[in-house]
PDB file of C-alpha atoms in Angstrom:
ATOM      1  CA  MET D  25      70.167 -38.805  -6.988  1.00  0.00           C
ATOM      2  CA  VAL D  26      73.280 -36.943  -5.895  1.00  0.00           C
ATOM      3  CA  LYS D  27      76.456 -39.025  -6.082  1.00  0.00           C
ATOM      4  CA  ILE D  28      80.121 -38.461  -5.294  1.00  0.00           C
ATOM      5  CA  ALA D  29      82.544 -39.392  -8.051  1.00  0.00           C
ATOM      6  CA  PRO D  30      85.349 -41.785  -7.064  1.00  0.00           C
ATOM      7  CA  THR D  31      88.103 -40.203  -5.002  1.00  0.00           C
ATOM      8  CA  SER D  32      91.004 -39.048  -7.129  1.00  0.00           C
ATOM      9  CA  SER D  33      94.618 -39.906  -6.334  1.00  0.00           C
ATOM     10  CA  GLN D  34      95.461 -36.228  -6.870  1.00  0.00           C
ATOM     11  CA  PRO D  35      96.389 -34.435  -3.607  1.00  0.00           C
ATOM     12  CA  THR D  36      93.490 -32.240  -2.530  1.00  0.00           C
ATOM     13  CA  ASN D  37      95.768 -29.210  -2.118  1.00  0.00           C
ATOM     14  CA  ASP D  38      95.974 -29.194  -5.927  1.00  0.00           C
ATOM     15  CA  VAL D  39      92.202 -29.477  -6.429  1.00  0.00           C
ATOM     16  CA  GLU D  40      89.873 -26.475  -6.608  1.00  0.00           C
ATOM     17  CA  PRO D  41      87.366 -26.474  -3.737  1.00  0.00           C
ATOM     18  CA  ALA D  42      83.688 -25.763  -4.332  1.00  0.00           C
ATOM     19  CA  VAL D  43      80.795 -24.314  -2.354  1.00  0.00           C
ATOM     20  CA  TYR D  44      77.263 -25.473  -3.175  1.00  0.00           C
ATOM     21  CA  VAL D  45      74.388 -23.199  -2.165  1.00  0.00           C
ATOM     22  CA  VAL D  46      70.790 -24.404  -1.889  1.00  0.00           C
ATOM     23  CA  ASP D  47      68.318 -21.585  -1.177  1.00  0.00           C
ATOM     24  CA  ASP D  48      64.966 -20.740  -2.776  1.00  0.00           C
ATOM     25  CA  ASP D  49      65.648 -16.991  -2.387  1.00  0.00           C
ATOM     26  CA  ALA D  50      67.338 -15.786  -5.579  1.00  0.00           C
ATOM     27  CA  GLY D  51      68.722 -12.720  -3.804  1.00  0.00           C
ATOM     28  CA  VAL D  52      70.458 -14.863  -1.193  1.00  0.00           C
ATOM     29  CA  ARG D  53      71.821 -17.226  -3.837  1.00  0.00           C
ATOM     30  CA  ASP D  54      73.208 -14.412  -5.938  1.00  0.00           C
ATOM     31  CA  SER D  55      74.772 -12.560  -3.004  1.00  0.00           C
ATOM     32  CA  LEU D  56      76.440 -15.729  -1.733  1.00  0.00           C
ATOM     33  CA  GLY D  57      77.714 -16.567  -5.200  1.00  0.00           C
ATOM     34  CA  LEU D  58      79.199 -13.086  -5.479  1.00  0.00           C
ATOM     35  CA  LEU D  59      80.739 -13.355  -1.997  1.00  0.00           C
ATOM     36  CA  PHE D  60      82.430 -16.652  -2.739  1.00  0.00           C
ATOM     37  CA  ARG D  61      83.701 -15.507  -6.126  1.00  0.00           C
ATOM     38  CA  SER D  62      85.196 -12.411  -4.477  1.00  0.00           C
ATOM     39  CA  VAL D  63      87.572 -14.639  -2.493  1.00  0.00           C
ATOM     40  CA  GLY D  64      88.305 -17.018  -5.362  1.00  0.00           C
ATOM     41  CA  LEU D  65      85.915 -19.810  -4.381  1.00  0.00           C
ATOM     42  CA  ARG D  66      83.976 -21.653  -7.060  1.00  0.00           C
ATOM     43  CA  SER D  67      80.285 -21.870  -6.251  1.00  0.00           C
ATOM     44  CA  GLU D  68      77.204 -23.529  -7.706  1.00  0.00           C
ATOM     45  CA  LEU D  69      73.710 -22.309  -6.879  1.00  0.00           C
ATOM     46  CA  PHE D  70      70.512 -24.376  -6.578  1.00  0.00           C
ATOM     47  CA  ARG D  71      66.888 -23.342  -6.003  1.00  0.00           C
ATOM     48  CA  SER D  72      65.757 -26.549  -4.286  1.00  0.00           C
ATOM     49  CA  ALA D  73      66.922 -29.745  -2.636  1.00  0.00           C
ATOM     50  CA  ASN D  74      65.646 -31.800  -5.563  1.00  0.00           C
ATOM     51  CA  GLU D  75      67.683 -29.724  -8.008  1.00  0.00           C
ATOM     52  CA  PHE D  76      70.815 -30.314  -5.920  1.00  0.00           C
ATOM     53  CA  LEU D  77      70.095 -34.049  -5.744  1.00  0.00           C
ATOM     54  CA  GLN D  78      70.461 -34.244  -9.530  1.00  0.00           C
ATOM     55  CA  ARG D  79      74.054 -32.989  -9.348  1.00  0.00           C
ATOM     56  CA  LYS D  80      76.874 -35.528  -9.505  1.00  0.00           C
ATOM     57  CA  LEU D  81      79.473 -34.100  -7.164  1.00  0.00           C
ATOM     58  CA  PRO D  82      83.155 -34.290  -8.132  1.00  0.00           C
ATOM     59  CA  PRO D  83      85.569 -35.556  -5.438  1.00  0.00           C
ATOM     60  CA  ASN D  84      86.763 -32.040  -4.652  1.00  0.00           C
ATOM     61  CA  PRO D  85      86.976 -30.505  -1.173  1.00  0.00           C
ATOM     62  CA  SER D  86      83.585 -28.861  -0.833  1.00  0.00           C
ATOM     63  CA  CYS D  87      80.757 -27.828   1.456  1.00  0.00           C
ATOM     64  CA  LEU D  88      77.035 -27.191   1.240  1.00  0.00           C
ATOM     65  CA  VAL D  89      75.393 -23.969   2.372  1.00  0.00           C
ATOM     66  CA  LEU D  90      71.826 -25.121   2.935  1.00  0.00           C
ATOM     67  CA  ASP D  91      68.675 -23.180   3.775  1.00  0.00           C
ATOM     68  CA  VAL D  92      66.538 -24.902   6.413  1.00  0.00           C
ATOM     69  CA  ARG D  93      63.197 -23.912   4.864  1.00  0.00           C
ATOM     70  CA  LEU D  94      62.863 -24.990   1.235  1.00  0.00           C
ATOM     71  CA  PRO D  95      59.955 -25.887  -1.069  1.00  0.00           C
ATOM     72  CA  GLY D  96      59.600 -29.650  -1.298  1.00  0.00           C
ATOM     73  CA  LEU D  97      62.359 -31.316   0.702  1.00  0.00           C
ATOM     74  CA  SER D  98      63.457 -29.143   3.614  1.00  0.00           C
ATOM     75  CA  GLY D  99      67.099 -28.555   4.448  1.00  0.00           C
ATOM     76  CA  PHE D 100      66.934 -31.083   7.289  1.00  0.00           C
ATOM     77  CA  GLU D 101      65.286 -33.647   5.008  1.00  0.00           C
ATOM     78  CA  LEU D 102      67.976 -33.135   2.376  1.00  0.00           C
ATOM     79  CA  HIS D 103      70.643 -33.583   5.043  1.00  0.00           C
ATOM     80  CA  ALA D 104      68.996 -36.836   6.127  1.00  0.00           C
ATOM     81  CA  GLU D 105      68.875 -38.079   2.539  1.00  0.00           C
ATOM     82  CA  LEU D 106      72.550 -37.262   1.968  1.00  0.00           C
ATOM     83  CA  THR D 107      73.417 -39.133   5.155  1.00  0.00           C
ATOM     84  CA  ARG D 108      71.337 -42.111   4.029  1.00  0.00           C
ATOM     85  CA  VAL D 109      73.231 -42.423   0.734  1.00  0.00           C
ATOM     86  CA  ASN D 110      76.585 -41.751   2.458  1.00  0.00           C
ATOM     87  CA  VAL D 111      77.346 -38.406   0.820  1.00  0.00           C
ATOM     88  CA  GLN D 112      79.656 -36.899   3.423  1.00  0.00           C
ATOM     89  CA  ILE D 113      79.661 -33.248   2.428  1.00  0.00           C
ATOM     90  CA  PRO D 114      80.019 -30.757   5.332  1.00  0.00           C
ATOM     91  CA  ILE D 115      76.869 -28.666   5.747  1.00  0.00           C
ATOM     92  CA  ILE D 116      76.338 -25.093   6.933  1.00  0.00           C
ATOM     93  CA  PHE D 117      72.670 -24.454   7.661  1.00  0.00           C
ATOM     94  CA  ILE D 118      71.256 -20.976   7.143  1.00  0.00           C
ATOM     95  CA  THR D 119      67.804 -19.680   8.073  1.00  0.00           C
ATOM     96  CA  ALA D 120      65.837 -16.490   8.607  1.00  0.00           C
ATOM     97  CA  HIS D 121      63.727 -18.171  11.288  1.00  0.00           C
ATOM     98  CA  GLY D 122      66.311 -19.752  13.550  1.00  0.00           C
ATOM     99  CA  ASP D 123      65.856 -20.639  17.194  1.00  0.00           C
ATOM    100  CA  ILE D 124      67.876 -22.552  19.759  1.00  0.00           C
ATOM    101  CA  PRO D 125      66.106 -25.924  19.317  1.00  0.00           C
ATOM    102  CA  MET D 126      66.593 -25.696  15.553  1.00  0.00           C
ATOM    103  CA  SER D 127      70.284 -24.897  15.884  1.00  0.00           C
ATOM    104  CA  VAL D 128      70.756 -27.721  18.384  1.00  0.00           C
ATOM    105  CA  ARG D 129      69.036 -30.118  15.987  1.00  0.00           C
ATOM    106  CA  ALA D 130      71.329 -29.013  13.151  1.00  0.00           C
ATOM    107  CA  MET D 131      74.512 -29.404  15.177  1.00  0.00           C
ATOM    108  CA  LYS D 132      73.453 -32.793  16.537  1.00  0.00           C
ATOM    109  CA  ALA D 133      72.875 -33.901  12.949  1.00  0.00           C
ATOM    110  CA  GLY D 134      76.517 -33.108  12.220  1.00  0.00           C
ATOM    111  CA  ALA D 135      76.325 -29.633  10.678  1.00  0.00           C
ATOM    112  CA  VAL D 136      79.511 -27.571  10.656  1.00  0.00           C
ATOM    113  CA  ASP D 137      77.633 -24.400  11.567  1.00  0.00           C
ATOM    114  CA  PHE D 138      74.176 -22.870  11.881  1.00  0.00           C
ATOM    115  CA  ILE D 139      73.931 -19.244  10.736  1.00  0.00           C
ATOM    116  CA  THR D 140      70.932 -16.953  11.040  1.00  0.00           C
ATOM    117  CA  LYS D 141      70.043 -14.499   8.260  1.00  0.00           C
ATOM    118  CA  PRO D 142      71.050 -11.770   7.837  1.00  0.00           C
ATOM    119  CA  PHE D 143      74.650 -12.799   8.459  1.00  0.00           C
ATOM    120  CA  ARG D 144      78.004 -11.089   8.258  1.00  0.00           C
ATOM    121  CA  ASP D 145      80.045 -11.980   5.187  1.00  0.00           C
ATOM    122  CA  GLN D 146      83.039 -12.810   7.351  1.00  0.00           C
ATOM    123  CA  ASP D 147      81.013 -15.213   9.495  1.00  0.00           C
ATOM    124  CA  MET D 148      79.960 -17.084   6.369  1.00  0.00           C
ATOM    125  CA  LEU D 149      83.488 -17.142   4.962  1.00  0.00           C
ATOM    126  CA  ASP D 150      84.874 -18.421   8.278  1.00  0.00           C
ATOM    127  CA  ALA D 151      82.288 -21.216   8.354  1.00  0.00           C
ATOM    128  CA  VAL D 152      82.977 -22.178   4.736  1.00  0.00           C
ATOM    129  CA  THR D 153      86.735 -22.191   5.305  1.00  0.00           C
ATOM    130  CA  ALA D 154      86.317 -24.511   8.297  1.00  0.00           C
ATOM    131  CA  ALA D 155      83.979 -26.800   6.338  1.00  0.00           C
ATOM    132  CA  ILE D 156      86.290 -27.078   3.333  1.00  0.00           C
ATOM    133  CA  THR D 157      89.267 -27.759   5.618  1.00  0.00           C
ATOM    134  CA  ARG D 158      87.292 -30.573   7.262  1.00  0.00           C
ATOM    135  CA  ASP D 159      86.352 -32.043   3.890  1.00  0.00           C
ATOM    136  CA  ARG D 160      89.926 -31.784   2.605  1.00  0.00           C
ATOM    137  CA  THR D 161      91.119 -33.771   5.623  1.00  0.00           C
ATOM    138  CA  ARG D 162      88.437 -36.413   5.027  1.00  0.00           C
ATOM    139  CA  LEU D 163      89.306 -36.759   1.344  1.00  0.00           C
ATOM    140  CA  ASP D 164      93.034 -37.020   2.075  1.00  0.00           C
ATOM    141  CA  ALA D 165      92.325 -39.802   4.574  1.00  0.00           C
ATOM    142  CA  GLU D 166      90.106 -41.568   2.038  1.00  0.00           C
ATOM    143  CA  ARG D 167      92.783 -41.255  -0.651  1.00  0.00           C
ATOM    144  CA  ALA D 168      95.408 -42.686   1.731  1.00  0.00           C
ATOM    145  CA  ARG D 169      93.102 -45.611   2.538  1.00  0.00           C
ATOM    146  CA  ILE D 170      92.536 -46.353  -1.154  1.00  0.00           C
ATOM    147  CA  ASP D 171      96.288 -46.220  -1.809  1.00  0.00           C
ATOM    148  CA  LEU D 172      96.856 -48.608   1.097  1.00  0.00           C
ATOM    149  CA  GLN D 173      94.241 -51.005  -0.263  1.00  0.00           C
ATOM    150  CA  GLY D 174      96.029 -50.957  -3.616  1.00  0.00           C
ATOM    151  CA  LEU D 175      99.342 -51.838  -1.994  1.00  0.00           C
ATOM    152  CA  PHE D 176      97.742 -54.658  -0.003  1.00  0.00           C
ATOM    153  CA  ALA D 177      96.170 -56.053  -3.169  1.00  0.00           C
ATOM    154  CA  SER D 178      99.659 -56.251  -4.701  1.00  0.00           C
ATOM    155  CA  LEU D 179     100.712 -58.803  -2.052  1.00  0.00           C
ATOM    156  CA  THR D 180     100.515 -62.516  -2.722  1.00  0.00           C
ATOM    157  CA  SER D 181      97.883 -64.421  -0.740  1.00  0.00           C
ATOM    158  CA  ARG D 182     100.622 -65.843   1.476  1.00  0.00           C
ATOM    159  CA  GLU D 183     102.107 -62.390   2.118  1.00  0.00           C
ATOM    160  CA  GLN D 184      98.641 -61.105   3.016  1.00  0.00           C
ATOM    161  CA  GLU D 185      98.191 -64.023   5.399  1.00  0.00           C
ATOM    162  CA  VAL D 186     101.543 -63.419   7.089  1.00  0.00           C
ATOM    163  CA  MET D 187     100.838 -59.666   7.354  1.00  0.00           C
ATOM    164  CA  ALA D 188      97.492 -60.373   9.003  1.00  0.00           C
ATOM    165  CA  LEU D 189      99.110 -62.737  11.506  1.00  0.00           C
ATOM    166  CA  VAL D 190     101.892 -60.247  12.239  1.00  0.00           C
ATOM    167  CA  ALA D 191      99.163 -57.707  13.049  1.00  0.00           C
ATOM    168  CA  THR D 192      97.757 -60.045  15.715  1.00  0.00           C
ATOM    169  CA  GLY D 193     101.074 -59.906  17.557  1.00  0.00           C
ATOM    170  CA  LEU D 194     102.351 -63.380  16.710  1.00  0.00           C
ATOM    171  CA  MET D 195     106.105 -63.935  16.477  1.00  0.00           C
ATOM    172  CA  ASN D 196     107.682 -65.440  13.353  1.00  0.00           C
ATOM    173  CA  LYS D 197     108.027 -68.829  15.049  1.00  0.00           C
ATOM    174  CA  GLN D 198     104.340 -68.813  16.020  1.00  0.00           C
ATOM    175  CA  ILE D 199     103.275 -67.766  12.514  1.00  0.00           C
ATOM    176  CA  ALA D 200     105.432 -70.532  11.027  1.00  0.00           C
ATOM    177  CA  ALA D 201     103.717 -73.131  13.186  1.00  0.00           C
ATOM    178  CA  HIS D 202     100.283 -71.689  12.377  1.00  0.00           C
ATOM    179  CA  VAL D 203     100.674 -71.751   8.576  1.00  0.00           C
ATOM    180  CA  GLY D 204     102.968 -74.779   8.318  1.00  0.00           C
ATOM    181  CA  LEU D 205     106.039 -72.993   6.977  1.00  0.00           C
ATOM    182  CA  SER D 206     109.605 -72.664   8.163  1.00  0.00           C
ATOM    183  CA  GLU D 207     110.502 -69.614  10.239  1.00  0.00           C
ATOM    184  CA  ILE D 208     112.925 -68.365   7.587  1.00  0.00           C
ATOM    185  CA  THR D 209     110.176 -68.574   4.943  1.00  0.00           C
ATOM    186  CA  VAL D 210     107.876 -66.534   7.169  1.00  0.00           C
ATOM    187  CA  LYS D 211     110.625 -63.924   7.540  1.00  0.00           C
ATOM    188  CA  ILE D 212     110.955 -63.751   3.759  1.00  0.00           C
ATOM    189  CA  HIS D 213     107.195 -63.286   3.281  1.00  0.00           C
ATOM    190  CA  ARG D 214     107.121 -60.636   5.996  1.00  0.00           C
ATOM    191  CA  GLY D 215     110.027 -58.806   4.375  1.00  0.00           C
ATOM    192  CA  HIS D 216     108.325 -58.858   0.994  1.00  0.00           C
ATOM    193  CA  ALA D 217     105.107 -57.554   2.563  1.00  0.00           C
ATOM    194  CA  MET D 218     106.953 -54.714   4.283  1.00  0.00           C
ATOM    195  CA  LYS D 219     108.709 -53.751   1.051  1.00  0.00           C
ATOM    196  CA  LYS D 220     105.548 -53.817  -1.069  1.00  0.00           C
ATOM    197  CA  MET D 221     103.556 -51.904   1.577  1.00  0.00           C
ATOM    198  CA  HIS D 222     106.361 -49.338   1.914  1.00  0.00           C
ATOM    199  CA  ALA D 223     106.447 -50.017   5.648  1.00  0.00           C
ATOM    200  CA  LYS D 224     109.518 -48.586   7.362  1.00  0.00           C
ATOM    201  CA  SER D 225     109.226 -50.848  10.394  1.00  0.00           C
ATOM    202  CA  LEU D 226     107.264 -53.766  11.767  1.00  0.00           C
ATOM    203  CA  ALA D 227     105.214 -51.329  13.843  1.00  0.00           C
ATOM    204  CA  ASP D 228     104.431 -49.411  10.655  1.00  0.00           C
ATOM    205  CA  LEU D 229     103.207 -52.619   9.004  1.00  0.00           C
ATOM    206  CA  VAL D 230     100.977 -53.364  11.994  1.00  0.00           C
ATOM    207  CA  LYS D 231      99.450 -49.860  11.822  1.00  0.00           C
ATOM    208  CA  MET D 232      98.721 -50.370   8.138  1.00  0.00           C
ATOM    209  CA  ALA D 233      97.012 -53.687   8.878  1.00  0.00           C
ATOM    210  CA  GLU D 234      94.881 -51.988  11.516  1.00  0.00           C
ATOM    211  CA  SER D 235      93.945 -49.210   9.054  1.00  0.00           C
ATOM    212  CA  LEU D 236      92.863 -51.853   6.573  1.00  0.00           C
ATOM    213  CA  GLY D 237      90.815 -53.635   9.217  1.00  0.00           C
ATOM    214  CA  ILE D 238      92.832 -56.824   8.875  1.00  0.00           C
TER     215      ILE D 238
END
């Protein structure tokens, strides 16, 4: 079963992107591999959905160029399986037998693009560039969330409690009454929380709490 390795703390601008191609036509696979290599993109080629499902994907910015008609699992079925196991790789569907209902189905399912064979090299490269940019943004957001979770875990239980109450809009005096502490002690806990979370302002701390779902 395809899996995504844990997100790295390394900025995605420093990580090599990858394009995965799943197509049962060897000629299409080879031509796409050559096209991507010509612009410096690393690619991996697969003959079937099941073969791709055996690949453990690194947490690099990436996209999947996926043929709709495949032996065994179809492209749409593979997309559904990836969605089920929460593998959020952007997908570009390709097909030699495309029609409007099929393209609508692909886009409604969340595909980045739907391209009919034969296609122009530039159209494919444009779609791949857009897909990798989307995935880079997603990975950066995920990395930021993980970093934020790490900072929150560094707080004491009391600091976490005060931060959560600050996020609800309570004033220091109200928080003090709620938790049974003095107002000055609440201020100290709030200050420690802001420092450990690297929050530049109270509003910044509230935004972080919202991002963490506190």
